[in-house]
PDB file of C-alpha atoms and ligand atoms in Angstrom:
ATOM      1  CA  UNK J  10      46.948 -57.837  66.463  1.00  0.00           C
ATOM      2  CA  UNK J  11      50.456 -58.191  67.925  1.00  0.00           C
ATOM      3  CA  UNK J  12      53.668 -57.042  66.242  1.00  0.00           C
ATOM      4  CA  UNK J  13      55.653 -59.851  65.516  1.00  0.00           C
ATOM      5  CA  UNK J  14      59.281 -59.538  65.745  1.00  0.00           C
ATOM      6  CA  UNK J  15      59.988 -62.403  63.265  1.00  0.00           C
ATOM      7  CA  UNK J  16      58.453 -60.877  60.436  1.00  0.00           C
ATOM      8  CA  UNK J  17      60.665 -58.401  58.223  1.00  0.00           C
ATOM      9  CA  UNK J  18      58.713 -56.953  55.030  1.00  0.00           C
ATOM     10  CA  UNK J  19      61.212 -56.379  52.206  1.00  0.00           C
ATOM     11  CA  UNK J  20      60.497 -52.948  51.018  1.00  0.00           C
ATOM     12  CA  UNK J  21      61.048 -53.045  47.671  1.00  0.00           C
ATOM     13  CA  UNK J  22      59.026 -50.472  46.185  1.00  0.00           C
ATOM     14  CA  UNK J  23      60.429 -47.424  43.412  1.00  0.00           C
ATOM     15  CA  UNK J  24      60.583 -44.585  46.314  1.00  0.00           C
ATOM     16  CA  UNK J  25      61.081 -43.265  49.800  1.00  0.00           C
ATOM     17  CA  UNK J  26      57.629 -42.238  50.116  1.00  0.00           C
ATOM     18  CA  UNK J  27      56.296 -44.992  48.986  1.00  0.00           C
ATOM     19  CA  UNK J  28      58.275 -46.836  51.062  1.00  0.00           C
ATOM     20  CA  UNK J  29      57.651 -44.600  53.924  1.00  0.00           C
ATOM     21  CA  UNK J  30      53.535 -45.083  53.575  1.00  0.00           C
ATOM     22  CA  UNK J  31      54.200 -48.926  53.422  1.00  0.00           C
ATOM     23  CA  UNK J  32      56.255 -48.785  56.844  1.00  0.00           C
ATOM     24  CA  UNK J  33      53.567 -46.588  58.310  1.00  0.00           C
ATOM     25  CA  UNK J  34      50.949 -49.008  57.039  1.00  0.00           C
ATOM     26  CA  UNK J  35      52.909 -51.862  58.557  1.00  0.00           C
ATOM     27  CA  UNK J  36      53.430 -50.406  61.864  1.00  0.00           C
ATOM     28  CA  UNK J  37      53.189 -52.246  64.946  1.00  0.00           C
ATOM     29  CA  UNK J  38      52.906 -55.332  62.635  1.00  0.00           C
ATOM     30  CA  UNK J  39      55.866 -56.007  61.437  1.00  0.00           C
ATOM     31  CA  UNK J  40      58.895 -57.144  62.728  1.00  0.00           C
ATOM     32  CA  UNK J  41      61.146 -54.729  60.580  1.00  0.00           C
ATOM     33  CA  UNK J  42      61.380 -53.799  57.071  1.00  0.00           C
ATOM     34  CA  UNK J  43      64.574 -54.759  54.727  1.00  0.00           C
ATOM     35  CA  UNK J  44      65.820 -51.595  51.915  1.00  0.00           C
ATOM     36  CA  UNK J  45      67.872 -53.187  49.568  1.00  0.00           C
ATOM     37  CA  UNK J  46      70.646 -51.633  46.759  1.00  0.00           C
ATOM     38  CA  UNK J  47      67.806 -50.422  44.615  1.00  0.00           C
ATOM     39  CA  UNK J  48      66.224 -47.857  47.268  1.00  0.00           C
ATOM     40  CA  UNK J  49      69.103 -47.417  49.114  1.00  0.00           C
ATOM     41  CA  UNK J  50      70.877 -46.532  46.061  1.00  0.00           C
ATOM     42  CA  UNK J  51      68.028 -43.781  44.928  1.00  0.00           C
ATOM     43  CA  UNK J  52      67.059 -42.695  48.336  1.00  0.00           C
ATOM     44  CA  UNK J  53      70.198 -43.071  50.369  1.00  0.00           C
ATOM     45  CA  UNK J  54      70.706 -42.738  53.715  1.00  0.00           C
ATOM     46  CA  UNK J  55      68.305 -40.716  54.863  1.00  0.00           C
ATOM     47  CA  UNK J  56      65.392 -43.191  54.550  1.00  0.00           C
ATOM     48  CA  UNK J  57      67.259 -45.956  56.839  1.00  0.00           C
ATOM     49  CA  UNK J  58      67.502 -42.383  59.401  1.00  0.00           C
ATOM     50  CA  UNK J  59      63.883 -41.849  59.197  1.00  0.00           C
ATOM     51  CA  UNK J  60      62.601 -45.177  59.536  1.00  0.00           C
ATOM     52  CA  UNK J  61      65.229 -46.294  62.544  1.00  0.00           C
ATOM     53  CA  UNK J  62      64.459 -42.786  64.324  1.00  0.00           C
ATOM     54  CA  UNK J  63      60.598 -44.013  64.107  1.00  0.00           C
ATOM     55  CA  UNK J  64      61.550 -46.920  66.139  1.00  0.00           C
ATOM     56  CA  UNK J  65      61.690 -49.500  63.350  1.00  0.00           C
ATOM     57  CA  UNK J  66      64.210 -51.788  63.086  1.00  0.00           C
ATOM     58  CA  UNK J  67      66.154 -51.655  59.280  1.00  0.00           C
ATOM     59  CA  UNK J  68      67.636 -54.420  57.856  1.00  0.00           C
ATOM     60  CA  UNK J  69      70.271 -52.817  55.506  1.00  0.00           C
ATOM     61  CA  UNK J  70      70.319 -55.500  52.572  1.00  0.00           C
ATOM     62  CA  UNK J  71      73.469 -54.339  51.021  1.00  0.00           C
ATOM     63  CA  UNK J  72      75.590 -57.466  51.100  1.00  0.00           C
ATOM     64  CA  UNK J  73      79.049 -55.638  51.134  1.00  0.00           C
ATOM     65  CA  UNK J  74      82.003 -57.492  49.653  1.00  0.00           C
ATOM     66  CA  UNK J  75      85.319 -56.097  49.332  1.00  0.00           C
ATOM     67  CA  UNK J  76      88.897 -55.995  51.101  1.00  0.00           C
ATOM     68  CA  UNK J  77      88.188 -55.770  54.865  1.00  0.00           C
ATOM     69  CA  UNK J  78      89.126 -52.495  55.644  1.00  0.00           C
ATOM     70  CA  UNK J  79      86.801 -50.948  53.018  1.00  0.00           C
ATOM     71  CA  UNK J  80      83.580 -53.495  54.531  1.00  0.00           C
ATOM     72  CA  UNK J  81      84.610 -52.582  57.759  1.00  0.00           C
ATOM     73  CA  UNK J  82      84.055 -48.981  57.290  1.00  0.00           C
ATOM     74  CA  UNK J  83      80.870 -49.413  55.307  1.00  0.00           C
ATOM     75  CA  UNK J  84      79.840 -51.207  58.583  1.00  0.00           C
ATOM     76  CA  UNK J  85      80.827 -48.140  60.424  1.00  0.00           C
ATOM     77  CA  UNK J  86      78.467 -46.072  57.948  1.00  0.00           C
ATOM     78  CA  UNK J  87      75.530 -48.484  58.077  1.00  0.00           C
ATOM     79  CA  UNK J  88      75.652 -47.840  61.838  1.00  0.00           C
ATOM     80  CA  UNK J  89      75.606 -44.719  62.032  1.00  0.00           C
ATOM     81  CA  UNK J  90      72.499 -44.697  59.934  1.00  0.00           C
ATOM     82  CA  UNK J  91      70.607 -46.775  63.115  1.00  0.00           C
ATOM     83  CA  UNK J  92      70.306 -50.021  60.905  1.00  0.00           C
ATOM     84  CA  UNK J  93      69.493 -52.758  63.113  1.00  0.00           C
ATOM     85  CA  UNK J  94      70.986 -55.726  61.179  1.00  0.00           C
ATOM     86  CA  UNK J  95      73.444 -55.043  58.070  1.00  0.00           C
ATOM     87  CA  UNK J  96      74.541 -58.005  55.997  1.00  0.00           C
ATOM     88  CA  UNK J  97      77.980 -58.736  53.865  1.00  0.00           C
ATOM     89  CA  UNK J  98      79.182 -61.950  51.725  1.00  0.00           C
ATOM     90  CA  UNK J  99      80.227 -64.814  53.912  1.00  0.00           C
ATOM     91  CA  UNK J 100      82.443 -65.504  50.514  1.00  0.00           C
ATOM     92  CA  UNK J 101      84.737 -62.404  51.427  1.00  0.00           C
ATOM     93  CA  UNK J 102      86.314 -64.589  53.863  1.00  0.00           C
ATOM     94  CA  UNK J 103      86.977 -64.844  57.535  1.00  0.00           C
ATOM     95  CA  UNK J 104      89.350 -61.530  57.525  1.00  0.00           C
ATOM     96  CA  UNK J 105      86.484 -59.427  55.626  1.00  0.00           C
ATOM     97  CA  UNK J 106      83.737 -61.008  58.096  1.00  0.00           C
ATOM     98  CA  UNK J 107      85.931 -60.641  61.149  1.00  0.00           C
ATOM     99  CA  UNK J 108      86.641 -56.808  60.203  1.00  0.00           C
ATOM    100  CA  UNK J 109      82.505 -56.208  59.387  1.00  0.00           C
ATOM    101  CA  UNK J 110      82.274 -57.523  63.260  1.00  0.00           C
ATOM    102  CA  UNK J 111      84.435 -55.776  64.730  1.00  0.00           C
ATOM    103  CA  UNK J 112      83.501 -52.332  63.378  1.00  0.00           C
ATOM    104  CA  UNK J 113      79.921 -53.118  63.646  1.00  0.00           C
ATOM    105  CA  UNK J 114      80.466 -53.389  67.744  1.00  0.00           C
ATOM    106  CA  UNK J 115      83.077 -50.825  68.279  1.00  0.00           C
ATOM    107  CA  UNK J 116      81.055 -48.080  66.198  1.00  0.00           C
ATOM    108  CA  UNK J 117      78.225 -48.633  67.908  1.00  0.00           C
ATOM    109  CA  UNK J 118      79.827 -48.379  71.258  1.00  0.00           C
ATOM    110  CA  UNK J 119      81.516 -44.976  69.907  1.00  0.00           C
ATOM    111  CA  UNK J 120      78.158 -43.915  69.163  1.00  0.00           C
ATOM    112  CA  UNK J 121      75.937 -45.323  72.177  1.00  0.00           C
ATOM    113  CA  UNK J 122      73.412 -47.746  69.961  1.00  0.00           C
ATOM    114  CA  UNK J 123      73.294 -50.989  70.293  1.00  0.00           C
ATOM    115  CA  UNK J 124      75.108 -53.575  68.302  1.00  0.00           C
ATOM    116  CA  UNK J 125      74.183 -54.370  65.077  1.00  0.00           C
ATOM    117  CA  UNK J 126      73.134 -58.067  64.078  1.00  0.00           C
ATOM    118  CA  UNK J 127      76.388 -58.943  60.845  1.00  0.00           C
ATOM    119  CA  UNK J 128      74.574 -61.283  58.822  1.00  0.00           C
ATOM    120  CA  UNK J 129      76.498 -63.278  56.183  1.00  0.00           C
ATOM    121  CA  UNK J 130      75.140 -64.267  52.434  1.00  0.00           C
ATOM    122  CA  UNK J 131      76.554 -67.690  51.886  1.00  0.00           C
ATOM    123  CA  UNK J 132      75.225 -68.765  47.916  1.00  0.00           C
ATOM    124  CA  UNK J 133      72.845 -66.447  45.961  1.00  0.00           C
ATOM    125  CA  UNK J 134      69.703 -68.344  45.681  1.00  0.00           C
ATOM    126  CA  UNK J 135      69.701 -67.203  42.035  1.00  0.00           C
ATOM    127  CA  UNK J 136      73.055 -69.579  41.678  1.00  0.00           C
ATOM    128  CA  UNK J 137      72.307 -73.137  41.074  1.00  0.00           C
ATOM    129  CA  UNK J 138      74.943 -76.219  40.840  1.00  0.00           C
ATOM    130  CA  UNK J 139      76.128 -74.951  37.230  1.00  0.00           C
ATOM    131  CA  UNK J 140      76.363 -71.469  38.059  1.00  0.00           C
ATOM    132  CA  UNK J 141      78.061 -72.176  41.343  1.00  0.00           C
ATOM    133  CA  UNK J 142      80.710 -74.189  39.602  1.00  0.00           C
ATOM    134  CA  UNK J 143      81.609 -71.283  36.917  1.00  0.00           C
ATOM    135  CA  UNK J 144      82.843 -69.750  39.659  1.00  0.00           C
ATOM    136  CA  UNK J 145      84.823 -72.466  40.661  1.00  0.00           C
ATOM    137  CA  UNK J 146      83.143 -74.232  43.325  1.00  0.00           C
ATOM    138  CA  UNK J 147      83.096 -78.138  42.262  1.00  0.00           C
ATOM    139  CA  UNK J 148      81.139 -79.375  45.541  1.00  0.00           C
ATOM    140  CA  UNK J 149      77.698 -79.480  46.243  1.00  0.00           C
ATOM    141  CA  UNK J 150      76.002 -76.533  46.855  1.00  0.00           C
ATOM    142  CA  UNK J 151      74.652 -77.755  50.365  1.00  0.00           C
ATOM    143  CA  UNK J 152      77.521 -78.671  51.196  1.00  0.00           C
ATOM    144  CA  UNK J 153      79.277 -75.208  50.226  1.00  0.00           C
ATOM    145  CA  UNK J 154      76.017 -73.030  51.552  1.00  0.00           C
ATOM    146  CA  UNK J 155      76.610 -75.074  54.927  1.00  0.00           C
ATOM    147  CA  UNK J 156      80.090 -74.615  55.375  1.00  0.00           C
ATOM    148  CA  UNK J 157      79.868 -70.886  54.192  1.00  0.00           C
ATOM    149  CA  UNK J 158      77.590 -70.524  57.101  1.00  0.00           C
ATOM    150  CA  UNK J 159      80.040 -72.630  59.805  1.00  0.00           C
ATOM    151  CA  UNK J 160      82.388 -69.902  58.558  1.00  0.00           C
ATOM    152  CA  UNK J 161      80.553 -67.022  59.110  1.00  0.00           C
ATOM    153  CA  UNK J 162      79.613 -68.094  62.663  1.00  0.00           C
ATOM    154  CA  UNK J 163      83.426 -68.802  63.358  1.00  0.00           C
ATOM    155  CA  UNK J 164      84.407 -65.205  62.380  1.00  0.00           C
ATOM    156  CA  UNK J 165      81.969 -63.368  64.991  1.00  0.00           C
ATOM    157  CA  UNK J 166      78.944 -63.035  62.637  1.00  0.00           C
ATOM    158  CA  UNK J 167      75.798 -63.577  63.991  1.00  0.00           C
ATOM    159  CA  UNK J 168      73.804 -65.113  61.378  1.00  0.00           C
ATOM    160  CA  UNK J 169      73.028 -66.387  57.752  1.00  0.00           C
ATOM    161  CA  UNK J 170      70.423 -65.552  54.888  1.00  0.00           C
ATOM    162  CA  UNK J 171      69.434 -68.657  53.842  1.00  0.00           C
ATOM    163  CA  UNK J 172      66.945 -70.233  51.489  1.00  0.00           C
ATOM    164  CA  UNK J 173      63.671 -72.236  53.167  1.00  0.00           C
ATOM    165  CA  UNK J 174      65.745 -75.589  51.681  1.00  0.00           C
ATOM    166  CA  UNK J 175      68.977 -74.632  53.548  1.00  0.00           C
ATOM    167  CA  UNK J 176      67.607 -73.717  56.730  1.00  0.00           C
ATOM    168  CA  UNK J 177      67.183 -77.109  58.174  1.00  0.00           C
ATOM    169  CA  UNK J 178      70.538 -78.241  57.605  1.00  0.00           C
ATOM    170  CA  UNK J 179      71.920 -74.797  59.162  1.00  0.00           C
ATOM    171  CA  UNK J 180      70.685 -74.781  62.448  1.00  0.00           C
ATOM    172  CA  UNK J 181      71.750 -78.467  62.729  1.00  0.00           C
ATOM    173  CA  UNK J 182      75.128 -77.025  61.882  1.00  0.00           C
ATOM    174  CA  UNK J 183      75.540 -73.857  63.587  1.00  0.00           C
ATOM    175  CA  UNK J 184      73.449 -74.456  66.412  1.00  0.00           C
ATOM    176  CA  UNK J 185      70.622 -72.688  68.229  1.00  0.00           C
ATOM    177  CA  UNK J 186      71.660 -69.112  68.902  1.00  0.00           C
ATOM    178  CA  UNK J 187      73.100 -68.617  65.526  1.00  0.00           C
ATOM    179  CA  UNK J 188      70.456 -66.570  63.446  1.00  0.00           C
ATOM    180  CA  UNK J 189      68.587 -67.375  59.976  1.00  0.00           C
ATOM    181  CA  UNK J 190      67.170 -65.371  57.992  1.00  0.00           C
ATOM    182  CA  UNK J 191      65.053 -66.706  55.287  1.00  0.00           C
ATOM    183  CA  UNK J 192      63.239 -65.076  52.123  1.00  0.00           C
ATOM    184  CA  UNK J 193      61.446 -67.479  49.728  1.00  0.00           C
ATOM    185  CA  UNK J 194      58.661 -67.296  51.639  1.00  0.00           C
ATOM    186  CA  UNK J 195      55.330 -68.228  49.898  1.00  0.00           C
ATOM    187  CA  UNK J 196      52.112 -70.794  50.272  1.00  0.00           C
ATOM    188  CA  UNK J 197      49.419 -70.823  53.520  1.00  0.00           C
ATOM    189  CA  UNK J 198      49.438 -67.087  54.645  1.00  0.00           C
ATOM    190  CA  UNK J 199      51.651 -65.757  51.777  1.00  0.00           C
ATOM    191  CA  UNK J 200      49.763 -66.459  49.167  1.00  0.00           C
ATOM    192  CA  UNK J 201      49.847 -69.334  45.841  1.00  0.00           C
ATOM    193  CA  UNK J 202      51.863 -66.749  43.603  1.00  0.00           C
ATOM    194  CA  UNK J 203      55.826 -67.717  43.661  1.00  0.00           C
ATOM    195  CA  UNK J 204      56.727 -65.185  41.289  1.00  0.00           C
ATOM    196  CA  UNK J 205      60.437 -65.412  40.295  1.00  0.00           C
ATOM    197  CA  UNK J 206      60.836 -68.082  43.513  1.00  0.00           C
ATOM    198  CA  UNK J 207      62.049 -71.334  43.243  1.00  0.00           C
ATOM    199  CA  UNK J 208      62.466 -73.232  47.003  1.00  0.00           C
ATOM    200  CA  UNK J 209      59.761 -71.659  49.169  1.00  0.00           C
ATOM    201  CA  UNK J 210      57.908 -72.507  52.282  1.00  0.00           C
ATOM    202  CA  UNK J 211      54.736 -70.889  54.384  1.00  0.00           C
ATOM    203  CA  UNK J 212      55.853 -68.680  56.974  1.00  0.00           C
ATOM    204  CA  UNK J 213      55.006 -70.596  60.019  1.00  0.00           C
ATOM    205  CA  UNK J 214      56.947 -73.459  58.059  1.00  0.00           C
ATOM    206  CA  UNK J 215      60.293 -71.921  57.637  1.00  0.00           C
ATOM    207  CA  UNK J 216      59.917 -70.792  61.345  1.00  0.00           C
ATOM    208  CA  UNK J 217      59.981 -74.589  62.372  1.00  0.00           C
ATOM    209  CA  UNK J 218      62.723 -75.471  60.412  1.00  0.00           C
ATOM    210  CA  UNK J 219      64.762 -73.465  61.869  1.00  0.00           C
ATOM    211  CA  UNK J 220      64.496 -69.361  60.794  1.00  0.00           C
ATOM    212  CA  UNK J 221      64.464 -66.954  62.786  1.00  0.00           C
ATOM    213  CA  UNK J 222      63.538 -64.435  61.089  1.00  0.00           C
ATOM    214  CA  UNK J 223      61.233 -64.455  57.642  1.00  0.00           C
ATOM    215  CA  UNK J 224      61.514 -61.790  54.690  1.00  0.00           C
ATOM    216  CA  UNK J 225      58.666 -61.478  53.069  1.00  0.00           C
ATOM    217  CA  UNK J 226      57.895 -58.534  49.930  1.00  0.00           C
ATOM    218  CA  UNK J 227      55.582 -59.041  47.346  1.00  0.00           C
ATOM    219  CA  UNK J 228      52.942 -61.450  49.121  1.00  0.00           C
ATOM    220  CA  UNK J 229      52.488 -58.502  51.353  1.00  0.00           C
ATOM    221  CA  UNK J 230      53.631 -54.622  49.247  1.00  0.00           C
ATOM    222  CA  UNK J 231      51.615 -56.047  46.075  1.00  0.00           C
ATOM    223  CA  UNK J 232      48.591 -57.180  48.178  1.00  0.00           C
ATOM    224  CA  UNK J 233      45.616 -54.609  47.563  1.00  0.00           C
ATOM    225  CA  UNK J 234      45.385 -54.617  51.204  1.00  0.00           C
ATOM    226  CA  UNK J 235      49.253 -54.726  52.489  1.00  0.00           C
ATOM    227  CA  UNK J 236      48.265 -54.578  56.566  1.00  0.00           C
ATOM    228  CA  UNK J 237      45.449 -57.201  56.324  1.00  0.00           C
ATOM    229  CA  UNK J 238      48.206 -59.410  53.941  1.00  0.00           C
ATOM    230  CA  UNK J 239      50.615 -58.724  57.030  1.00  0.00           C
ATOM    231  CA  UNK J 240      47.819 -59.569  59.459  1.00  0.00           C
ATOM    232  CA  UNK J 241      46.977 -62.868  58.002  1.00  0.00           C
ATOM    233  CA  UNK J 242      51.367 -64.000  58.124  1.00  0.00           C
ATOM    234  CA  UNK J 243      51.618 -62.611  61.330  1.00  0.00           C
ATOM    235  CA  UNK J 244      48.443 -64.936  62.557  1.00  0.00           C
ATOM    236  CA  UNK J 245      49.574 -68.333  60.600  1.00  0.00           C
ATOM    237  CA  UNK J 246      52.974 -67.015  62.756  1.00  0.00           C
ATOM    238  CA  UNK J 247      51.944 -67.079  66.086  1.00  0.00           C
ATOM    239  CA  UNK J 248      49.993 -69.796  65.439  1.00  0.00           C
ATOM    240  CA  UNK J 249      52.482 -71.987  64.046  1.00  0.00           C
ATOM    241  CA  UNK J 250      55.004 -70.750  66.775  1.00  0.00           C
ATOM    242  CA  UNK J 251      52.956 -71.889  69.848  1.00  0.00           C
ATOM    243  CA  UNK J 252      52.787 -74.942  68.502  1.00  0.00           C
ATOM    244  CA  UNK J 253      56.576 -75.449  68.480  1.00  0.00           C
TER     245      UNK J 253
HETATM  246  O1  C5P O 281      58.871 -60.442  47.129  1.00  0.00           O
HETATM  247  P1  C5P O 281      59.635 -61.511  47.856  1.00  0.00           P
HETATM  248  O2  C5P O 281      58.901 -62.044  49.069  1.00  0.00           O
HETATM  249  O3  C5P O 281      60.099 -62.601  46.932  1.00  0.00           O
HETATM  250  O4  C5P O 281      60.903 -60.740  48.395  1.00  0.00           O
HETATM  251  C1  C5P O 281      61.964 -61.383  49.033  1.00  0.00           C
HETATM  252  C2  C5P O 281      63.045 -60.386  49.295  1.00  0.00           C
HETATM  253  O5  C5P O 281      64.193 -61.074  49.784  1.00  0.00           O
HETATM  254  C3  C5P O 281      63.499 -59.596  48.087  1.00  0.00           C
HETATM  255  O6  C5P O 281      63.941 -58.313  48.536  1.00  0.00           O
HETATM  256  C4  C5P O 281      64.677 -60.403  47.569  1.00  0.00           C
HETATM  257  O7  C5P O 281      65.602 -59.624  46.855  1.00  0.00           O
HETATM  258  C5  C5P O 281      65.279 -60.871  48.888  1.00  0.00           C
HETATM  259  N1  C5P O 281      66.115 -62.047  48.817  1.00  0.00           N
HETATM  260  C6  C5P O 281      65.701 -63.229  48.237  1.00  0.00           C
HETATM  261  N2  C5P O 281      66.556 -64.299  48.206  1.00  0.00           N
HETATM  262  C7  C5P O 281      67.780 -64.184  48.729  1.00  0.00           C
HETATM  263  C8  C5P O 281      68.204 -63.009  49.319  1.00  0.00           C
HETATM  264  C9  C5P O 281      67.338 -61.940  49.337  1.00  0.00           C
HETATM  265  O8  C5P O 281      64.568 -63.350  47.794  1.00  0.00           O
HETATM  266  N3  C5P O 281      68.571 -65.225  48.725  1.00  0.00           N
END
């Protein structure tokens, strides 16, 4: 069975090791693995070291939002870990998202890696309309998870997270090149159970609307068998790609 570079397995699991014995379960199946706050906050650094100096690509889920000199040198940080693709909150603005850029190339040019892929978070899928408009925001949320993502691409980013529902709409916006990243994946290969999901749609489904790259946890850590679960995504994958 072929890696596929589409698929990125959240690794959401209480420690490093586990984590580690997932990733070497995983390996030369999946497309990367994502470490969010939680581990990153009780591990730190060192697992994003260890996993990028196997050769894996890390997808630093830390969604950094703050005044742009302060993201930009958390960009510089996450770099010098070896994360592949680091994300921060499209809502920061286009000063915050143009400083995340910028540091994200010229560190790794300091250092000799390659660039990082800046990913921005346009709406929380945990926000819906009400929620949205606490915060102020009287429009629709498409409308405001669209133009979040127009933004982002405008300051030098080069994608969006982006719910299954959103995904469509985005790549009509932003165009081919610009990059999606989509959780919320469940159904076909990933499994009946939605747990805590709302919007979702089968792996080889979000890949045709438009992602281009699929996070997927639970239907594959909490499987009893996590490489066969990865097996059977990255087959409805291929699958479903060649006949795009
Ligand atoms: O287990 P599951 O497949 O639902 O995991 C999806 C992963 O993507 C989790 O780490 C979750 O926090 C993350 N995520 C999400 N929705 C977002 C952004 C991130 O589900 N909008």
């Amino acid at each position: 069975m072929q890696r596929i570079d589409e698929l990125l397995v959240a690794l959401d699991v209480n420690t490093g090791t586990q984590a580690l014995e997932l990733a070497t379960a995983l390996d030369g199946i999946a497309g990367g693995f994502k470490i969010g706050s939680r581990l990153f906050t009780l591990e730190g650094p060192q697992l994003v070291r260890t996993l990028s100096a196997r050769g894996a690509r890390v997808f630093l889920d830390l969604k950094f939002h703050d005044i742009p000199n302060t993201v930009a040198q958390a960009v510089e940080s996450a770099v010098q870990t070896g994360a592949w693709m680091i994300n921060v909150h499209a809502s920061g603005g286009v000063p915050m998202m143009q400083a995340a850029a910028k540091a994200g190339r010229e560190t790794a040019q300091r250092i000799g890696a390659p660039a990082p892929l800046l990913i921005g978070v346009t709406v929380l899928t945990s926000m819906d309309a009400v929620t949205l408009q606490q915060t102020g925001v009287e429009r629709p949320l498409a409308d405001h998870v669209v133009d979040l993502a127009i933004l982002a691409r405008t300051a030098g980013l080069d994608g969006v997270v982006a719910s299954p529902q959103e995904t469509a709409a985005i790549r009509k916006a932003c165009g081919k090149d610009f990059l999606i990243v989509t959780p919320g994946i469940r159904g076909a290969s990933a499994g009946a159970d939605k747990n805590d999901q709302m919007r979702t749609m089968g792996p080889a489904e979000a890949v045709r609307a438009g992602a281009s790259y699929i996070v997927v946890g639970r239907p594959i850590i909490a499987a009893s068998d996590p490489r066969r679960a990865a097996e059977a995504i990255v087959k409805e994958l291929s699958e479903g790609l060649l006949t795009t």
